[in-house]
Amino acid sequence: MTNNQTNTKAVVVKDLVKKFGDFVANDHLSFAVDKGEIFGFLGANGAGKTTAIKILCGLSHPTSGDVKIAGYDIYKQRDLIKKNIGYMSQKFSLYDDLSIAENIRFYGGIYGLSRKKIKEKTEEYIEKLGLQAYTKSMVKELPLGFKQKLAFSVAIVHDPPIVFLDEPTGGVDPITRRQFWELIYKEAANGKTIFVTTHYMDEAEYCDRVSIMVDGRIEALDEPKKLKETYGAQSMEEVFIQLARG
Amino acid sequence: MKTILYIIQKEFLQIIRDRMMLPIIFVIPIFQLLILAHAATYEIKYVDMGIIDLDQSVESRALVQKFEASPFFRINARSFSLEKLSDEMQNSRIEQILYIPSDFGYQIEKNAPVKVQLITDAVDGAAAGVMNAYALNIIKEFNKDVLKEAQLLSLNRKIIETRPSYWYNPDLDYKTFMIPGILVLLVSIIGLFLSGLNIVKEKEIGTIEQLNVTPIKKHHFIIGKLTPFWFIAMFDLFFGLALAKFVFNIPIVGSVGLIIGVASIYLVLVLGIGLFISTLADTQQQAMFIAWFFVIIFILLSGLFTPVENMPDWAQAINIINPIAYFIDFMRMVMLKGARLVDVSYHIISISIYAILSISLATWRYKKVV
């Protein structure tokens, strides 16, 4: 791994292995994600996506392999990595019994943002997400779509260069999913690297590149257009089904 | 440092908004003190007694009369058949049988030794002991009267008389004895359950993962999480002490400052155990079960209800790791006996060491990365 590569890559993974007892959840994964890229991390349920993303975010120890996030080593520089990433999990991660502003204040405070900055962010998010009607309510009263968009915004409250999204659009309607992806595009346009897992194949089409995981291994990795060509498929869904069936 | 304040602020907001929290903080202390202080008592109000008087003499009637006159005894059955009264005891209608043999009066007339039999329902051993003591006392009184009549006392012979003098709790009021212990129970349960369940709840709703991807320091998280519960438990201790003093009129002989000082260390210990439990459990139910398991064992062994000295050696040995036992003993010594710092230094040292151990163990077990 050259220095040059480290500088232009947001995520570099080499021979990543994660075992749970005899079960191999991640079997020698190797890939790299460019800075500013929207990288789709696809796979069937149980293919090992969440396991991998948790390792990349520093939530779980790898069994072996090298991982560098934003140029920092996953073993030695965990704290530096954490300052440089945002993470939104499948589980809804805001506090239901706090208001929008209180959630933003809490996470902003943890990331060490100044009071002024927190106030700015709060106003910005309420404006941007159209949450004016909900400023007095608790988060549990928000419709799911709003919650998800807010969770994404809170996950990047500290402006990290890399954002990990683990199935961010589970359970929301197509219109909200569309709006959610508009948010993602906006952040990518600002130079953020987006690493997103999903099993909606239409979403895969929005990504710059996608990898498809089957049984703990990456079976394919390319731009959606090229993948469709390679597998002679009309849509990403066909590509996925061909690969997943083996 | 600022991080800690943000966590504390968030915790307090959530506590205030939780509808169950205010009742837990205010109602539990009142109920525990009101109900437990009265329910956990070994005072015997009266004994239901059965009489078998085979003699029917003046002397035997005088003895029975003494029992009748005592406020502690209610004569519920009289019979000439032990069998019949045994049945009554079997059905718990009577608790004690006084058996007077047919030669009772005759022997007394002769100034000869005479025996009566007391049969006591000893299912509850402690109560049986008390009933027996009451009855023996009355028989002793009777004996004295008989001796007087025989004019043996006119020789000016002094008999040895014991006059009990009860220190620290002169009225033998069980509430005085129970309340310091119940206060300990109160802060232990509040501290242990609230802290344990709170962190597991973050696991359940998934926010712990979100926190774990932040650069938040482990000790910041732990301090921020535990501080609010420390204050709540401390508040409950004050509240309980005030109830004890002004509602129950329990004297607080020792220094309130000493109580507060040691309580503040003890709560670190309890919160450490709560945090430790939360690292073992994945759901609030599991945490609840683990917490109850320890709390029940620790309470029963602690000497709150039964004297530790009467327990088998192995049970007493367990009390070396029983934080509740140390603090109950401490509270009784300070509240009732007015013990000073030097008198309770052993307790303070033990509680402090234990607090350091529990918080270290919990911090070590609490992992941001799995």
GROMACS .gro file of C-alpha atoms in nm, chain B residues 159-300:
model
  142
  405ILE     CA    1  -3.257  -1.300   9.563
  406ILE     CA    2  -3.068  -1.201   9.255
  407GLU     CA    3  -3.281  -0.999   9.030
  408THR     CA    4  -3.196  -0.897   8.678
  409ARG     CA    5  -3.326  -0.567   8.565
  410PRO     CA    6  -3.290  -0.526   8.191
  411SER     CA    7  -3.170  -0.196   8.055
  412TYR     CA    8  -3.199  -0.159   7.681
  413TRP     CA    9  -2.945   0.070   7.523
  414TYR     CA   10  -2.970   0.254   7.191
  415ASN     CA   11  -3.331   0.149   7.145
  416PRO     CA   12  -3.478   0.179   7.493
  417ASP     CA   13  -3.838   0.112   7.388
  418LEU     CA   14  -3.736  -0.200   7.196
  419ASP     CA   15  -3.906  -0.046   6.896
  420TYR     CA   16  -3.848  -0.256   6.591
  421LYS     CA   17  -3.889   0.040   6.360
  422THR     CA   18  -3.585   0.199   6.514
  423PHE     CA   19  -3.388  -0.111   6.435
  424MET     CA   20  -3.528  -0.164   6.084
  425ILE     CA   21  -3.526   0.184   5.935
  426PRO     CA   22  -3.151   0.236   5.897
  427GLY     CA   23  -3.138  -0.097   5.714
  428ILE     CA   24  -3.436  -0.013   5.499
  429LEU     CA   25  -3.270   0.314   5.396
  430VAL     CA   26  -2.974   0.109   5.277
  431LEU     CA   27  -3.204  -0.120   5.084
  432LEU     CA   28  -3.366   0.180   4.927
  433VAL     CA   29  -3.052   0.345   4.792
  434SER     CA   30  -2.905   0.011   4.688
  435ILE     CA   31  -3.207  -0.090   4.484
  436ILE     CA   32  -3.255   0.253   4.330
  437GLY     CA   33  -2.888   0.279   4.238
  438LEU     CA   34  -2.844  -0.075   4.114
  439PHE     CA   35  -3.157  -0.107   3.905
  440LEU     CA   36  -3.166   0.237   3.753
  441SER     CA   37  -2.804   0.231   3.643
  442GLY     CA   38  -2.809  -0.129   3.523
  443LEU     CA   39  -3.131  -0.099   3.327
  444ASN     CA   40  -3.047   0.240   3.182
  445ILE     CA   41  -2.736   0.128   2.998
  446VAL     CA   42  -2.897  -0.196   2.881
  447LYS     CA   43  -3.181   0.013   2.743
  448GLU     CA   44  -2.935   0.198   2.520
  449LYS     CA   45  -2.821  -0.142   2.399
  450GLU     CA   46  -3.178  -0.247   2.326
  451ILE     CA   47  -3.271   0.061   2.129
  452GLY     CA   48  -2.936   0.060   1.949
  453THR     CA   49  -2.813   0.403   2.053
  454ILE     CA   50  -2.515   0.249   2.230
  455GLU     CA   51  -2.377   0.160   1.888
  456GLN     CA   52  -2.414   0.516   1.775
  457LEU     CA   53  -2.228   0.630   2.086
  458ASN     CA   54  -1.957   0.371   2.032
  459VAL     CA   55  -1.869   0.510   1.687
  460THR     CA   56  -1.811   0.850   1.842
  461PRO     CA   57  -1.469   0.934   1.986
  462ILE     CA   58  -1.630   0.950   2.332
  463LYS     CA   59  -1.391   0.835   2.604
  464LYS     CA   60  -1.492   0.532   2.803
  465HIS     CA   61  -1.454   0.703   3.139
  466HIS     CA   62  -1.645   1.010   3.017
  467PHE     CA   63  -1.931   0.788   2.915
  468ILE     CA   64  -1.932   0.602   3.245
  469ILE     CA   65  -1.907   0.914   3.460
  470GLY     CA   66  -2.175   1.088   3.256
  471LYS     CA   67  -2.405   0.788   3.277
  472LEU     CA   68  -2.364   0.717   3.648
  473THR     CA   69  -2.365   1.071   3.787
  474PRO     CA   70  -2.741   1.130   3.745
  475PHE     CA   71  -2.822   0.807   3.929
  476TRP     CA   72  -2.577   0.895   4.201
  477PHE     CA   73  -2.771   1.215   4.258
  478ILE     CA   74  -3.107   1.042   4.250
  479ALA     CA   75  -3.000   0.778   4.502
  480MET     CA   76  -2.842   1.046   4.718
  481PHE     CA   77  -3.160   1.247   4.705
  482ASP     CA   78  -3.356   0.940   4.810
  483LEU     CA   79  -3.124   0.890   5.102
  484PHE     CA   80  -3.189   1.246   5.221
  485PHE     CA   81  -3.558   1.200   5.165
  486GLY     CA   82  -3.554   0.873   5.359
  487LEU     CA   83  -3.351   1.020   5.644
  488ALA     CA   84  -3.597   1.308   5.668
  489LEU     CA   85  -3.892   1.067   5.672
  490ALA     CA   86  -3.718   0.859   5.939
  491LYS     CA   87  -3.650   1.158   6.158
  492PHE     CA   88  -3.968   1.358   6.121
  493VAL     CA   89  -4.231   1.094   6.046
  494PHE     CA   90  -4.102   0.794   6.241
  495ASN     CA   91  -3.918   0.991   6.506
  496ILE     CA   92  -3.614   0.774   6.469
  497PRO     CA   93  -3.326   0.944   6.642
  498ILE     CA   94  -3.021   1.008   6.428
  499VAL     CA   95  -2.761   0.997   6.702
  500GLY     CA   96  -2.448   1.003   6.488
  501SER     CA   97  -2.319   1.256   6.240
  502VAL     CA   98  -2.530   1.316   5.931
  503GLY     CA   99  -2.214   1.434   5.756
  504LEU     CA  100  -2.052   1.097   5.817
  505ILE     CA  101  -2.357   0.918   5.680
  506ILE     CA  102  -2.355   1.133   5.367
  507GLY     CA  103  -1.983   1.092   5.317
  508VAL     CA  104  -1.989   0.715   5.338
  509ALA     CA  105  -2.312   0.692   5.140
  510SER     CA  106  -2.147   0.881   4.857
  511ILE     CA  107  -1.872   0.618   4.839
  512TYR     CA  108  -2.120   0.335   4.882
  513LEU     CA  109  -2.323   0.462   4.587
  514VAL     CA  110  -2.018   0.453   4.362
  515LEU     CA  111  -1.989   0.088   4.462
  516VAL     CA  112  -2.355   0.017   4.386
  517LEU     CA  113  -2.350   0.202   4.055
  518GLY     CA  114  -2.036   0.011   3.959
  519ILE     CA  115  -2.220  -0.316   4.015
  520GLY     CA  116  -2.515  -0.181   3.814
  521LEU     CA  117  -2.285  -0.091   3.528
  522PHE     CA  118  -2.117  -0.431   3.552
  523ILE     CA  119  -2.455  -0.605   3.527
  524SER     CA  120  -2.536  -0.397   3.221
  525THR     CA  121  -2.222  -0.524   3.052
  526LEU     CA  122  -2.335  -0.883   3.111
  527ALA     CA  123  -2.695  -0.842   2.994
  528ASP     CA  124  -2.831  -0.778   2.646
  529THR     CA  125  -3.187  -0.703   2.747
  530GLN     CA  126  -3.348  -0.523   3.037
  531GLN     CA  127  -3.512  -0.849   3.145
  532GLN     CA  128  -3.178  -1.021   3.176
  533ALA     CA  129  -3.037  -0.728   3.368
  534MET     CA  130  -3.338  -0.736   3.599
  535PHE     CA  131  -3.292  -1.106   3.673
  536ILE     CA  132  -2.921  -1.075   3.740
  537ALA     CA  133  -2.978  -0.774   3.962
  538TRP     CA  134  -3.254  -0.946   4.162
  539PHE     CA  135  -3.046  -1.258   4.206
  540PHE     CA  136  -2.770  -1.064   4.378
  541VAL     CA  137  -2.998  -0.826   4.564
  542ILE     CA  138  -3.204  -1.106   4.723
  543ILE     CA  139  -2.898  -1.299   4.836
  544PHE     CA  140  -2.724  -0.989   4.964
  545ILE     CA  141  -3.033  -0.867   5.151
  546LEU     CA  142  -3.106  -1.200   5.319
   0.00000   0.00000   0.00000
